[in-house]
Tab-separated table of C-alpha atoms (C1' of nucleotides) in Angstrom:
chain	number	residue	atom	x	y	z
A	11	MET	CA	-16.892	-56.713	4.893
A	12	GLU	CA	-13.931	-57.718	3.047
A	13	THR	CA	-10.751	-57.150	4.257
A	14	HIS	CA	-8.472	-56.479	1.605
A	15	MET	CA	-5.657	-58.702	3.366
A	16	LYS	CA	-3.222	-60.002	0.397
A	17	LYS	CA	0.001	-60.905	1.870
A	18	THR	CA	2.146	-59.530	-0.647
A	19	ASP	CA	1.667	-56.026	-0.042
A	20	SER	CA	2.445	-54.975	3.040
A	21	GLU	CA	0.101	-52.228	3.641
A	22	ALA	CA	-3.255	-53.746	2.159
A	23	PHE	CA	-5.277	-52.978	5.033
A	24	GLU	CA	-9.020	-52.433	5.517
A	25	ARG	CA	-10.106	-49.805	3.953
A	26	PRO	CA	-12.562	-47.526	6.136
A	27	ILE	CA	-15.673	-45.652	4.842
A	28	LEU	CA	-14.829	-42.609	3.617
A	29	THR	CA	-18.012	-40.282	2.962
A	30	VAL	CA	-18.324	-36.011	3.095
A	31	ASP	CA	-20.641	-33.843	5.030
A	32	VAL	CA	-21.681	-30.592	3.815
A	33	VAL	CA	-23.305	-27.875	6.874
A	34	LEU	CA	-25.397	-25.910	4.299
A	35	LEU	CA	-25.901	-22.616	5.667
A	36	THR	CA	-28.323	-19.845	4.991
A	37	ILE	CA	-30.326	-17.478	6.282
A	38	HIS	CA	-34.032	-17.475	6.396
A	39	GLU	CA	-36.559	-15.064	8.199
A	40	GLY	CA	-33.718	-13.340	10.344
A	41	ARG	CA	-31.899	-16.599	11.305
A	42	LEU	CA	-29.627	-18.891	10.644
A	43	GLN	CA	-30.210	-21.872	9.031
A	44	VAL	CA	-29.168	-25.100	7.884
A	45	ALA	CA	-30.263	-27.874	5.589
A	46	LEU	CA	-31.105	-31.139	6.164
A	47	SER	CA	-32.004	-34.096	3.857
A	48	LYS	CA	-34.368	-37.030	4.469
A	49	ARG	CA	-31.827	-40.453	4.481
A	50	GLY	CA	-33.107	-42.900	1.490
A	51	ALA	CA	-30.828	-45.372	2.477
A	52	ASP	CA	-29.981	-48.080	5.329
A	53	PRO	CA	-28.396	-46.889	8.347
A	54	PHE	CA	-31.284	-43.956	9.332
A	55	LYS	CA	-33.473	-44.480	6.645
A	56	GLY	CA	-35.684	-41.909	6.531
A	57	ARG	CA	-34.335	-39.449	9.266
A	58	GLU	CA	-33.259	-35.744	8.636
A	59	ALA	CA	-29.315	-35.539	8.136
A	60	LEU	CA	-26.672	-33.204	6.487
A	61	VAL	CA	-26.472	-33.398	3.345
A	62	GLY	CA	-24.080	-35.834	2.348
A	63	GLY	CA	-22.518	-38.897	0.516
A	64	PHE	CA	-19.496	-41.310	-0.569
A	65	ILE	CA	-16.720	-40.257	-2.514
A	66	HIS	CA	-17.095	-41.293	-5.748
A	67	VAL	CA	-13.571	-42.218	-7.505
A	68	GLY	CA	-14.414	-42.607	-10.615
A	69	GLU	CA	-15.783	-38.893	-10.609
A	70	ASP	CA	-14.627	-36.638	-7.987
A	71	ARG	CA	-11.288	-35.349	-8.733
A	72	ASP	CA	-10.981	-34.323	-4.544
A	73	ALA	CA	-12.971	-34.266	-1.723
A	74	GLU	CA	-14.288	-30.825	-2.034
A	75	ALA	CA	-15.377	-32.154	-5.858
A	76	CYS	CA	-17.345	-34.636	-4.039
A	77	ALA	CA	-18.811	-31.882	-1.648
A	78	ALA	CA	-19.236	-29.508	-4.272
A	79	ARG	CA	-21.416	-32.531	-6.198
A	80	VAL	CA	-22.930	-33.396	-3.669
A	81	LEU	CA	-24.636	-30.017	-3.604
A	82	LYS	CA	-25.445	-30.079	-6.736
A	83	GLU	CA	-27.136	-33.646	-6.902
A	84	LYS	CA	-29.360	-32.753	-3.387
A	85	ALA	CA	-29.879	-28.844	-3.484
A	86	GLY	CA	-29.395	-28.339	-7.216
A	87	LEU	CA	-26.340	-25.691	-6.148
A	88	ARG	CA	-24.039	-24.547	-8.527
A	89	GLU	CA	-20.528	-22.502	-7.525
A	90	VAL	CA	-21.270	-22.368	-3.702
A	91	TYR	CA	-18.795	-21.252	-1.393
A	92	ILE	CA	-17.387	-24.200	0.179
A	93	GLU	CA	-14.612	-24.497	2.847
A	94	GLN	CA	-13.672	-28.001	4.639
A	95	LEU	CA	-14.154	-27.952	8.292
A	96	ALA	CA	-12.867	-31.293	9.833
A	97	THR	CA	-12.471	-34.837	9.548
A	98	PHE	CA	-14.777	-36.893	12.161
A	99	SER	CA	-13.890	-40.290	12.281
A	100	GLY	CA	-14.089	-43.300	14.356
A	101	ALA	CA	-15.092	-46.907	15.038
A	102	ASP	CA	-18.672	-46.177	16.754
A	103	ARG	CA	-19.649	-43.373	14.698
A	104	ASP	CA	-21.582	-45.429	11.910
A	105	PRO	CA	-23.199	-48.536	12.578
A	106	ARG	CA	-21.533	-49.954	8.968
A	107	GLY	CA	-18.250	-49.872	11.022
A	108	TRP	CA	-15.099	-47.740	11.180
A	109	SER	CA	-15.797	-44.684	9.441
A	110	ALA	CA	-14.261	-41.105	8.615
A	111	SER	CA	-16.583	-38.130	6.963
A	112	ILE	CA	-14.740	-35.397	5.819
A	113	ALA	CA	-17.271	-32.101	6.804
A	114	TYR	CA	-17.742	-29.137	4.617
A	115	ILE	CA	-19.327	-25.753	5.426
A	116	ALA	CA	-21.148	-24.253	2.477
A	117	LEU	CA	-23.236	-20.779	2.415
A	118	VAL	CA	-25.409	-20.010	0.190
A	119	PRO	CA	-28.423	-16.534	-0.283
A	120	PHE	CA	-31.572	-18.496	0.680
A	121	GLU	CA	-32.746	-17.078	-2.771
A	122	ARG	CA	-30.360	-19.938	-4.589
A	123	LEU	CA	-31.770	-22.670	-2.394
A	124	LYS	CA	-35.409	-21.769	-2.082
A	125	PRO	CA	-36.264	-24.211	-5.193
A	126	ALA	CA	-34.708	-27.154	-3.675
A	127	VAL	CA	-36.601	-26.560	0.309
A	128	GLY	CA	-39.551	-29.018	-0.065
A	129	GLU	CA	-37.775	-30.887	-2.957
A	130	GLY	CA	-35.110	-32.351	-1.289
A	131	VAL	CA	-33.821	-30.118	1.837
A	132	ALA	CA	-35.542	-28.854	4.908
A	133	LEU	CA	-34.657	-25.872	6.325
A	134	VAL	CA	-34.067	-25.792	10.034
A	135	PRO	CA	-33.075	-22.920	12.564
A	136	VAL	CA	-29.693	-24.384	13.658
A	137	ASP	CA	-30.811	-24.120	17.580
A	138	GLU	CA	-33.672	-26.098	16.957
A	139	THR	CA	-32.120	-29.436	15.605
A	140	ARG	CA	-32.004	-32.103	18.220
A	141	GLY	CA	-30.758	-35.447	17.736
A	142	LEU	CA	-29.416	-35.609	14.038
A	143	PRO	CA	-28.077	-39.520	13.097
A	144	PHE	CA	-24.028	-40.082	13.071
A	145	ASP	CA	-22.180	-37.158	15.197
A	146	HIS	CA	-24.094	-34.517	13.003
A	147	ASP	CA	-25.233	-32.604	16.183
A	148	ARG	CA	-21.083	-32.498	17.063
A	149	ILE	CA	-20.296	-31.606	13.259
A	150	LEU	CA	-22.919	-28.938	13.334
A	151	THR	CA	-21.907	-27.246	16.479
A	152	GLU	CA	-18.412	-27.433	15.482
A	153	ALA	CA	-19.340	-25.721	12.033
A	154	LEU	CA	-21.219	-23.105	14.319
A	155	ARG	CA	-18.582	-22.510	16.276
A	156	ARG	CA	-16.231	-21.704	13.147
A	157	VAL	CA	-18.670	-19.690	11.493
A	158	ARG	CA	-19.286	-17.433	14.131
A	159	GLY	CA	-15.530	-17.401	14.918
A	160	LYS	CA	-14.593	-16.394	12.194
A	161	GLY	CA	-16.973	-14.009	11.455
A	162	ALA	CA	-15.710	-10.976	12.748
A	163	TYR	CA	-12.335	-11.277	10.812
A	164	SER	CA	-13.608	-12.102	7.652
A	165	THR	CA	-15.522	-11.487	4.699
A	166	LEU	CA	-17.243	-15.664	4.976
A	167	PRO	CA	-20.927	-14.037	6.461
A	168	THR	CA	-20.799	-11.923	2.746
A	169	GLN	CA	-21.720	-15.766	0.961
A	170	LEU	CA	-24.906	-15.359	2.621
A	171	LEU	CA	-26.041	-12.834	0.302
A	172	GLY	CA	-26.152	-12.144	-3.178
A	173	LYS	CA	-23.262	-10.539	-5.044
A	174	THR	CA	-24.306	-6.996	-4.433
A	175	PHE	CA	-25.714	-5.704	-1.137
A	176	THR	CA	-26.546	-2.766	0.819
A	177	MET	CA	-24.866	-2.003	3.780
A	178	SER	CA	-27.626	-2.523	6.307
A	179	ALA	CA	-28.072	-5.858	4.540
A	180	LEU	CA	-24.139	-6.656	5.242
A	181	LEU	CA	-24.759	-5.254	8.699
A	182	GLU	CA	-28.069	-7.819	9.238
A	183	VAL	CA	-26.136	-11.163	8.022
A	184	TYR	CA	-22.998	-10.308	9.908
A	185	GLU	CA	-25.248	-9.491	13.334
A	186	THR	CA	-27.153	-12.914	12.549
A	187	VAL	CA	-24.296	-14.884	12.311
A	188	MET	CA	-22.364	-13.944	14.604
A	189	GLY	CA	-25.984	-13.705	17.030
A	190	VAL	CA	-24.607	-10.109	18.377
A	191	ARG	CA	-26.178	-6.294	17.756
A	192	LEU	CA	-22.974	-4.580	15.805
A	193	ASP	CA	-22.450	-0.365	15.663
A	194	GLN	CA	-23.564	0.814	12.620
A	195	SER	CA	-20.872	3.155	12.146
A	196	SER	CA	-18.094	1.437	13.057
A	197	PHE	CA	-18.685	-1.471	10.820
A	198	ARG	CA	-19.116	1.162	7.706
A	199	ARG	CA	-15.906	2.787	9.014
A	200	LYS	CA	-14.331	-0.615	9.055
A	201	PHE	CA	-15.282	-2.258	5.771
A	202	ALA	CA	-14.273	0.715	4.178
A	203	GLU	CA	-11.137	1.344	5.647
A	204	LEU	CA	-10.357	-2.298	5.073
A	205	ASP	CA	-11.069	-1.671	1.310
A	206	LEU	CA	-12.827	-5.117	1.143
A	207	ILE	CA	-16.049	-3.837	-1.128
A	208	GLU	CA	-16.587	-1.414	-4.069
A	209	GLU	CA	-19.725	0.488	-4.665
A	210	ALA	CA	-21.488	-1.228	-7.272
A	211	GLY	CA	-24.839	0.548	-7.797
A	212	GLU	CA	-27.724	2.259	-5.629
A	213	GLU	CA	-30.718	0.747	-4.729
A	214	ARG	CA	-34.309	2.621	-4.364
A	215	LYS	CA	-37.245	1.594	-2.049
A	216	PRO	CA	-40.396	3.283	-1.699
A	217	GLY	CA	-40.041	5.669	1.365
A	218	ARG	CA	-37.015	5.419	1.612
A	219	ARG	CA	-33.618	7.530	1.205
A	220	PRO	CA	-31.825	5.577	-1.680
A	221	ALA	CA	-28.889	3.230	-0.446
A	222	THR	CA	-25.534	2.564	-2.240
A	223	VAL	CA	-25.299	-0.939	-3.189
A	224	TYR	CA	-21.674	-2.712	-2.640
A	225	ARG	CA	-20.408	-5.573	-4.230
A	226	LEU	CA	-16.977	-8.013	-2.379
A	227	LYS	CA	-13.886	-6.667	-3.695
A	228	GLY	CA	-11.655	-10.221	-4.288
A	229	LYS	CA	-12.615	-13.666	-2.693
A	230	VAL	CA	-13.692	-14.187	0.377
A	231	SER	CA	-10.558	-13.170	2.825
A	232	THR	CA	-9.459	-13.220	6.691
A	233	PHE	CA	-7.979	-9.649	8.561
A	234	ASP	CA	-6.536	-8.881	11.556
A	235	ARG	CA	-9.006	-6.150	12.904
A	236	LYS	CA	-12.585	-7.140	14.746
A	237	LEU	CA	-15.433	-5.928	12.865
F	28	MET	CA	-8.089	-52.896	-7.730
F	29	GLU	CA	-11.464	-54.365	-5.737
F	30	THR	CA	-14.585	-52.125	-6.638
F	31	HIS	CA	-16.403	-53.850	-3.936
F	32	MET	CA	-19.413	-53.504	-5.923
F	33	LYS	CA	-22.455	-55.728	-5.045
F	34	LYS	CA	-25.340	-54.959	-6.351
F	35	THR	CA	-27.216	-55.688	-3.129
F	36	ASP	CA	-25.784	-53.014	-1.874
F	37	SER	CA	-26.854	-49.350	-2.736
F	38	GLU	CA	-23.943	-48.064	-1.362
F	39	ALA	CA	-21.035	-49.851	-1.846
F	40	PHE	CA	-18.580	-48.118	-3.618
F	41	GLU	CA	-15.012	-48.702	-3.726
F	42	ARG	CA	-13.129	-47.503	-0.526
F	43	PRO	CA	-10.564	-44.975	-1.311
F	44	ILE	CA	-7.097	-45.167	0.954
F	45	LEU	CA	-7.352	-43.574	4.431
F	46	THR	CA	-4.232	-42.286	5.997
F	47	VAL	CA	-3.410	-40.557	8.588
F	48	ASP	CA	0.290	-38.110	8.385
F	49	VAL	CA	1.517	-35.850	11.367
F	50	VAL	CA	3.425	-33.219	11.013
F	51	LEU	CA	5.454	-33.316	13.864
F	52	LEU	CA	7.274	-30.144	15.250
F	53	THR	CA	10.240	-29.437	17.916
F	54	ILE	CA	12.608	-26.794	17.995
F	55	HIS	CA	16.211	-27.436	18.262
F	56	GLU	CA	19.093	-25.305	18.076
F	57	GLY	CA	16.813	-22.268	17.765
F	58	ARG	CA	14.991	-23.009	14.975
F	59	LEU	CA	11.555	-24.490	14.113
F	60	GLN	CA	11.930	-28.454	12.978
F	61	VAL	CA	10.186	-31.489	11.819
F	62	ALA	CA	10.734	-34.613	11.908
F	63	LEU	CA	10.417	-36.739	9.025
F	64	SER	CA	11.129	-40.438	8.587
F	65	LYS	CA	12.608	-42.549	5.674
F	66	ARG	CA	9.691	-44.259	3.508
F	67	GLY	CA	10.151	-48.337	4.269
F	68	ALA	CA	7.460	-49.308	1.567
F	69	ASP	CA	6.844	-49.007	-1.999
F	70	PRO	CA	5.542	-45.395	-2.723
F	71	PHE	CA	8.670	-43.221	-2.877
F	72	LYS	CA	10.209	-46.278	-0.741
F	73	GLY	CA	13.649	-44.677	0.525
F	74	ARG	CA	12.357	-41.186	1.031
F	75	GLU	CA	11.986	-38.419	3.710
F	76	ALA	CA	8.322	-37.641	4.511
F	77	LEU	CA	6.568	-36.838	7.018
F	78	VAL	CA	5.580	-39.754	9.655
F	79	GLY	CA	2.703	-41.297	9.399
F	80	GLY	CA	0.534	-45.045	8.541
F	81	PHE	CA	-2.496	-46.315	7.553
F	82	ILE	CA	-5.654	-46.645	9.669
F	83	HIS	CA	-5.837	-49.516	11.961
F	84	VAL	CA	-9.380	-50.393	11.916
F	85	GLY	CA	-9.088	-52.622	14.667
F	86	GLU	CA	-6.939	-50.709	16.873
F	87	ASP	CA	-7.261	-47.037	16.280
F	88	ARG	CA	-10.229	-45.548	18.252
F	89	ASP	CA	-10.241	-42.863	15.916
F	90	ALA	CA	-8.145	-40.990	13.201
F	91	GLU	CA	-6.609	-38.589	16.489
F	92	ALA	CA	-5.491	-42.872	18.083
F	93	CYS	CA	-4.192	-43.312	15.051
F	94	ALA	CA	-1.971	-40.345	15.181
F	95	ALA	CA	-0.717	-40.870	18.612
F	96	ARG	CA	0.053	-44.660	17.487
F	97	VAL	CA	1.940	-43.894	14.531
F	98	LEU	CA	3.632	-41.101	16.915
F	99	LYS	CA	4.505	-44.000	19.394
F	100	GLU	CA	5.779	-46.190	16.588
F	101	LYS	CA	7.891	-44.209	14.861
F	102	ALA	CA	9.198	-41.899	17.382
F	103	GLY	CA	8.744	-43.564	20.782
F	104	LEU	CA	6.893	-40.597	21.853
F	105	ARG	CA	3.197	-40.820	24.637
F	106	GLU	CA	0.917	-37.841	25.347
F	107	VAL	CA	2.278	-35.707	22.835
F	108	TYR	CA	0.131	-32.704	22.121
F	109	ILE	CA	-1.479	-33.208	18.815
F	110	GLU	CA	-4.730	-31.325	16.962
F	111	GLN	CA	-5.960	-32.064	13.733
F	112	LEU	CA	-4.851	-30.030	10.725
F	113	ALA	CA	-7.347	-30.464	7.844
F	114	THR	CA	-7.872	-33.504	5.370
F	115	PHE	CA	-5.668	-33.635	1.777
F	116	SER	CA	-7.592	-35.456	-0.841
F	117	GLY	CA	-7.346	-36.682	-4.486
F	118	ALA	CA	-7.017	-38.760	-7.274
F	119	ASP	CA	-3.829	-37.507	-7.753
F	120	ARG	CA	-1.328	-37.079	-4.991
F	121	ASP	CA	-0.502	-41.386	-4.059
F	122	PRO	CA	0.469	-42.973	-7.491
F	123	ARG	CA	-1.541	-46.049	-5.406
F	124	GLY	CA	-4.949	-44.318	-6.325
F	125	TRP	CA	-7.800	-42.170	-4.824
F	126	SER	CA	-7.081	-41.416	-1.694
F	127	ALA	CA	-7.275	-38.962	1.275
F	128	SER	CA	-5.084	-38.719	4.528
F	129	ILE	CA	-5.747	-36.799	7.474
F	130	ALA	CA	-3.452	-34.765	8.711
F	131	TYR	CA	-2.175	-34.059	12.702
F	132	ILE	CA	-0.124	-31.296	13.713
F	133	ALA	CA	1.907	-32.384	17.137
F	134	LEU	CA	4.239	-30.395	19.149
F	135	VAL	CA	6.846	-31.760	21.065
F	136	PRO	CA	10.190	-30.436	22.867
F	137	PHE	CA	13.378	-31.479	21.926
F	138	GLU	CA	14.548	-33.517	24.792
F	139	ARG	CA	11.885	-36.091	24.139
F	140	LEU	CA	12.216	-36.185	20.819
F	141	LYS	CA	15.782	-36.555	20.813
F	142	PRO	CA	16.112	-39.863	21.901
F	143	ALA	CA	14.579	-41.037	18.485
F	144	VAL	CA	16.390	-39.045	15.915
F	145	GLY	CA	18.833	-40.801	13.951
F	146	GLU	CA	16.501	-43.651	15.357
F	147	GLY	CA	13.994	-43.306	12.777
F	148	VAL	CA	13.296	-39.515	12.323
F	149	ALA	CA	15.576	-36.785	10.871
F	150	LEU	CA	15.222	-33.313	11.797
F	151	VAL	CA	15.075	-31.001	9.141
F	152	PRO	CA	14.431	-26.953	9.575
F	153	VAL	CA	10.836	-26.016	8.102
F	154	ASP	CA	12.319	-23.628	5.736
F	155	GLU	CA	14.937	-26.401	4.280
F	156	THR	CA	12.342	-28.963	3.252
F	157	ARG	CA	11.606	-29.258	-0.039
F	158	GLY	CA	10.473	-32.021	-2.858
F	159	LEU	CA	9.297	-34.025	-0.175
F	160	PRO	CA	6.513	-36.926	-1.727
F	161	PHE	CA	3.119	-37.190	-1.741
F	162	ASP	CA	1.505	-33.859	-1.181
F	163	HIS	CA	3.522	-33.179	2.186
F	164	ASP	CA	4.955	-30.421	1.103
F	165	ARG	CA	1.534	-28.835	0.545
F	166	ILE	CA	0.564	-30.278	4.117
F	167	LEU	CA	3.697	-29.032	5.594
F	168	THR	CA	3.401	-25.335	4.543
F	169	GLU	CA	-0.393	-25.553	5.865
F	170	ALA	CA	0.656	-26.356	9.132
F	171	LEU	CA	3.452	-23.956	9.353
F	172	ARG	CA	0.459	-21.186	8.845
F	173	ARG	CA	-1.323	-22.703	11.181
F	174	VAL	CA	0.920	-22.880	13.944
F	175	ARG	CA	2.560	-19.468	13.345
F	176	GLY	CA	-1.186	-18.173	12.904
F	177	LYS	CA	-2.492	-19.791	16.357
F	178	GLY	CA	0.578	-18.552	17.813
F	179	ALA	CA	0.242	-14.863	19.001
F	180	TYR	CA	-3.420	-16.257	19.832
F	181	SER	CA	-3.162	-19.715	22.063
F	182	THR	CA	-0.809	-20.995	24.591
F	183	LEU	CA	0.116	-24.006	21.566
F	184	PRO	CA	3.769	-22.731	21.726
F	185	THR	CA	4.069	-23.663	25.511
F	186	GLN	CA	3.872	-27.520	24.054
F	187	LEU	CA	7.323	-27.078	22.748
F	188	LEU	CA	8.402	-26.594	26.094
F	189	GLY	CA	8.543	-28.910	28.806
F	190	LYS	CA	6.038	-29.102	31.794
F	191	THR	CA	7.837	-25.374	33.291
F	192	PHE	CA	9.426	-22.640	31.658
F	193	THR	CA	11.383	-19.468	32.400
F	194	MET	CA	9.715	-16.338	30.890
F	195	SER	CA	12.844	-15.845	28.367
F	196	ALA	CA	12.180	-19.456	27.422
F	197	LEU	CA	8.930	-18.589	26.745
F	198	LEU	CA	9.416	-15.527	24.912
F	199	GLU	CA	11.941	-17.014	22.817
F	200	VAL	CA	9.628	-20.124	21.899
F	201	TYR	CA	6.976	-17.467	20.480
F	202	GLU	CA	9.482	-15.854	18.088
F	203	THR	CA	11.001	-18.820	17.191
F	204	VAL	CA	7.685	-20.226	16.155
F	205	MET	CA	6.151	-17.062	14.809
F	206	GLY	CA	9.520	-15.995	13.781
F	207	VAL	CA	9.175	-12.187	14.566
F	208	ARG	CA	10.565	-10.344	17.501
F	209	LEU	CA	8.606	-9.679	20.476
F	210	ASP	CA	8.961	-7.155	23.260
F	211	GLN	CA	9.970	-8.638	26.201
F	212	SER	CA	8.097	-6.236	28.626
F	213	SER	CA	4.742	-6.429	26.641
F	214	PHE	CA	4.905	-10.065	26.592
F	215	ARG	CA	5.206	-10.554	30.018
F	216	ARG	CA	2.459	-8.418	30.994
F	217	LYS	CA	0.066	-10.110	28.826
F	218	PHE	CA	0.681	-13.555	29.828
F	219	ALA	CA	0.232	-12.391	33.278
F	220	GLU	CA	-2.889	-10.520	32.567
F	221	LEU	CA	-4.645	-13.350	30.816
F	222	ASP	CA	-3.785	-15.551	33.854
F	223	LEU	CA	-2.288	-18.607	31.723
F	224	ILE	CA	0.671	-19.435	33.527
F	225	GLU	CA	1.707	-20.035	37.392
F	226	GLU	CA	4.970	-19.732	39.402
F	227	ALA	CA	6.765	-23.200	39.932
F	228	GLY	CA	9.957	-22.380	41.396
F	229	GLU	CA	13.167	-20.785	40.809
F	230	GLU	CA	16.066	-21.664	38.175
F	231	ARG	CA	19.279	-20.424	39.455
F	232	LYS	CA	22.197	-20.313	36.701
F	233	PRO	CA	25.524	-19.086	37.259
F	234	GLY	CA	26.520	-15.594	36.107
F	235	ARG	CA	23.014	-14.452	36.089
F	236	ARG	CA	19.874	-13.129	38.092
F	237	PRO	CA	17.828	-16.196	39.435
F	238	ALA	CA	14.411	-16.542	37.463
F	239	THR	CA	11.082	-17.561	38.018
F	240	VAL	CA	10.028	-20.910	36.493
F	241	TYR	CA	6.403	-21.015	35.226
F	242	ARG	CA	4.113	-23.813	34.908
F	243	LEU	CA	1.014	-23.913	32.386
F	244	LYS	CA	-2.479	-23.248	34.069
F	245	GLY	CA	-4.656	-25.488	32.018
F	246	LYS	CA	-5.031	-26.888	28.932
F	247	VAL	CA	-3.818	-24.944	25.645
F	248	SER	CA	-6.172	-22.478	25.243
F	249	THR	CA	-6.941	-19.786	23.099
F	250	PHE	CA	-7.922	-15.926	23.539
F	251	ASP	CA	-8.467	-13.004	21.765
F	252	ARG	CA	-5.821	-10.853	22.444
F	253	LYS	CA	-2.884	-10.848	21.086
F	254	LEU	CA	0.267	-11.768	22.395
L	2	DC	C1'	32.889	-2.666	38.948
L	3	DC	C1'	30.842	-4.789	34.817
L	4	DA	C1'	28.499	-7.947	31.208
L	5	DA	C1'	24.548	-10.130	31.097
L	6	DA	C1'	19.675	-11.595	31.521
L	7	DA	C1'	15.590	-10.683	34.973
L	8	DG	C1'	11.809	-7.755	35.141
L	9	DT	C1'	9.117	-2.770	35.815
L	10	DG	C1'	7.087	1.749	34.280
L	11	DT	C1'	5.793	5.115	31.260
L	12	DT	C1'	4.583	6.887	27.315
L	13	DC	C1'	2.274	7.232	22.344
L	14	DT	C1'	-0.856	5.622	19.291
L	15	DT	C1'	-4.409	2.608	17.447
L	16	DC	C1'	-8.580	0.757	17.440
L	17	DG	C1'	-13.196	-0.756	19.155
L	18	DT	C1'	-17.042	0.938	21.429
L	19	DA	C1'	-20.615	3.775	22.234
L	20	DC	C1'	-23.765	7.737	20.742
L	21	DA	C1'	-25.200	11.940	18.901
L	22	DC	C1'	-26.353	13.608	14.729
L	23	DC	C1'	-27.567	14.890	9.986
L	24	DC	C1'	-29.488	13.502	5.179
L	25	DA	C1'	-32.787	11.991	1.784
L	26	DT	C1'	-37.158	10.155	0.518
L	27	DG	C1'	-42.541	9.219	-0.226
L	28	DT	C1'	-46.354	10.035	1.948
Y	13	DA	C1'	-43.394	18.003	8.766
Y	14	DC	C1'	-42.396	13.122	9.657
Y	15	DA	C1'	-41.476	8.548	9.478
Y	16	DT	C1'	-38.022	5.649	8.168
Y	17	DG	C1'	-33.823	3.726	6.973
Y	18	DG	C1'	-29.041	6.057	5.210
Y	19	DG	C1'	-25.116	7.778	6.792
Y	20	DT	C1'	-21.087	10.946	9.381
Y	21	DG	C1'	-18.594	12.849	13.000
Y	22	DT	C1'	-16.687	12.467	17.585
Y	23	DA	C1'	-15.359	11.082	21.903
Y	24	DC	C1'	-13.466	8.343	25.260
Y	25	DG	C1'	-11.186	3.923	27.118
Y	26	DA	C1'	-8.360	-0.272	26.108
Y	27	DA	C1'	-5.026	-2.851	24.319
Y	28	DG	C1'	-0.564	-3.211	21.299
Y	29	DA	C1'	4.348	-1.374	20.133
Y	30	DA	C1'	8.330	0.857	21.611
Y	31	DC	C1'	11.786	1.959	24.804
Y	32	DA	C1'	13.913	3.823	29.133
Y	33	DC	C1'	14.885	1.645	33.200
Y	34	DT	C1'	16.108	-0.781	37.518
Y	35	DT	C1'	17.575	-5.260	39.946
Y	36	DT	C1'	20.395	-9.456	40.812
Y	37	DT	C1'	23.564	-12.258	40.114
Y	38	DG	C1'	28.933	-14.357	38.734
Y	39	DG	C1'	33.032	-13.093	37.392
DNA sequence: CCAAAAGTGTTCTTCGTACACCCATGT
DNA sequence: ACATGGGTGTACGAAGAACACTTTTGG
């Protein structure tokens, strides 16, 4: 434990550990699931935990870039939707000492995550995780609160689908994320009125009426009206 | 620039600088103002900046405790409302190197901040600050976005008033924070219906009808309805 | 009686919710 | 023709916004 104390520099304090943790979420088999990876190093070695890692000062432009790098290295993902959740800190959360972890939420369609499942990450339904190391239980809880709360007021859940999707698929995702039933009719109307999506073709499945395929207009955005 | 590289420890990376910055807000002369303090040390020495400081690993239980300590040391404040905003990080935001700052928002009634004004902190209307050091302009912008956005859906703005207050005072604070005019009638009704405040006496001023004084019931809370 | 702030009531419109109904397809 | 999911229309109530009005005080 080095202390960095050089009396010539009045502000040379011991620097805490700084890491990034990512709550990587996807929907699989109709359930919201979180990607966990087995820890390879000492504290809690061998236990499943949120994907994360140390900031690489030389490599990462900022913490979000670090989160992106972690996702690429551990789950083979590129250009995933990422947003900062909060920073969790304290003297006790890591046995190695005072630490802070900048937590991010990432959403990805299952198809893109599939190759990594088994090869580095395991998928666990969010309501079946228990006893994660560090304060990862709390981080996950906060992430779910955010995602569920923001769901009804933003296009965030679209990030769990591919670039295009049908209305039914979209509805299903919103229902899964928020854990409630939504009225199909109102759902369609609101998405249309808010001008959030645009048509992008048709989907034909045997035995069914063809469905319009949509694409998100612009980036993930927030709005006032509730879905 | 020490590197902490001990080849025996596979995860001993260079630790970035970790600080806390507080966007301390109050209302004075009918305007939302932010407390700035003159920097005493080298990067940007002498310039006005958000109040902040290094994490003291031995002293601070966690980052929020660090923010509380900073508020006490620089503005003489205790038991102020604090909430985490976000963490701002990157290789370029601090000339000393890769750094992260955990930013907090603090709200305090002007009366409590008054003693410190001139003695350590300066008050500046939020729309008149420019060219703050580091990325403090951005932090302030984000803080304002949060406070304004959350305003209509929470009792957060009450923290800018003393323990008790009249409806008019409360209305004024909400209007100042959010920068809009609100209908007095609807405002009263909603606060009553949401059961957020309770009566706490009367206020008598010369030439005016006596006003009921209220007190917040419970902690700061969020709700669905808009004010 | 008047000014000024405190406090109440009413109306209009928007939006959330529920639900009934029609459409297009492959078998 | 019918089962299945795709898609539209309507009706009702709760909540937001605007505004008119009454009450209480000191001068």
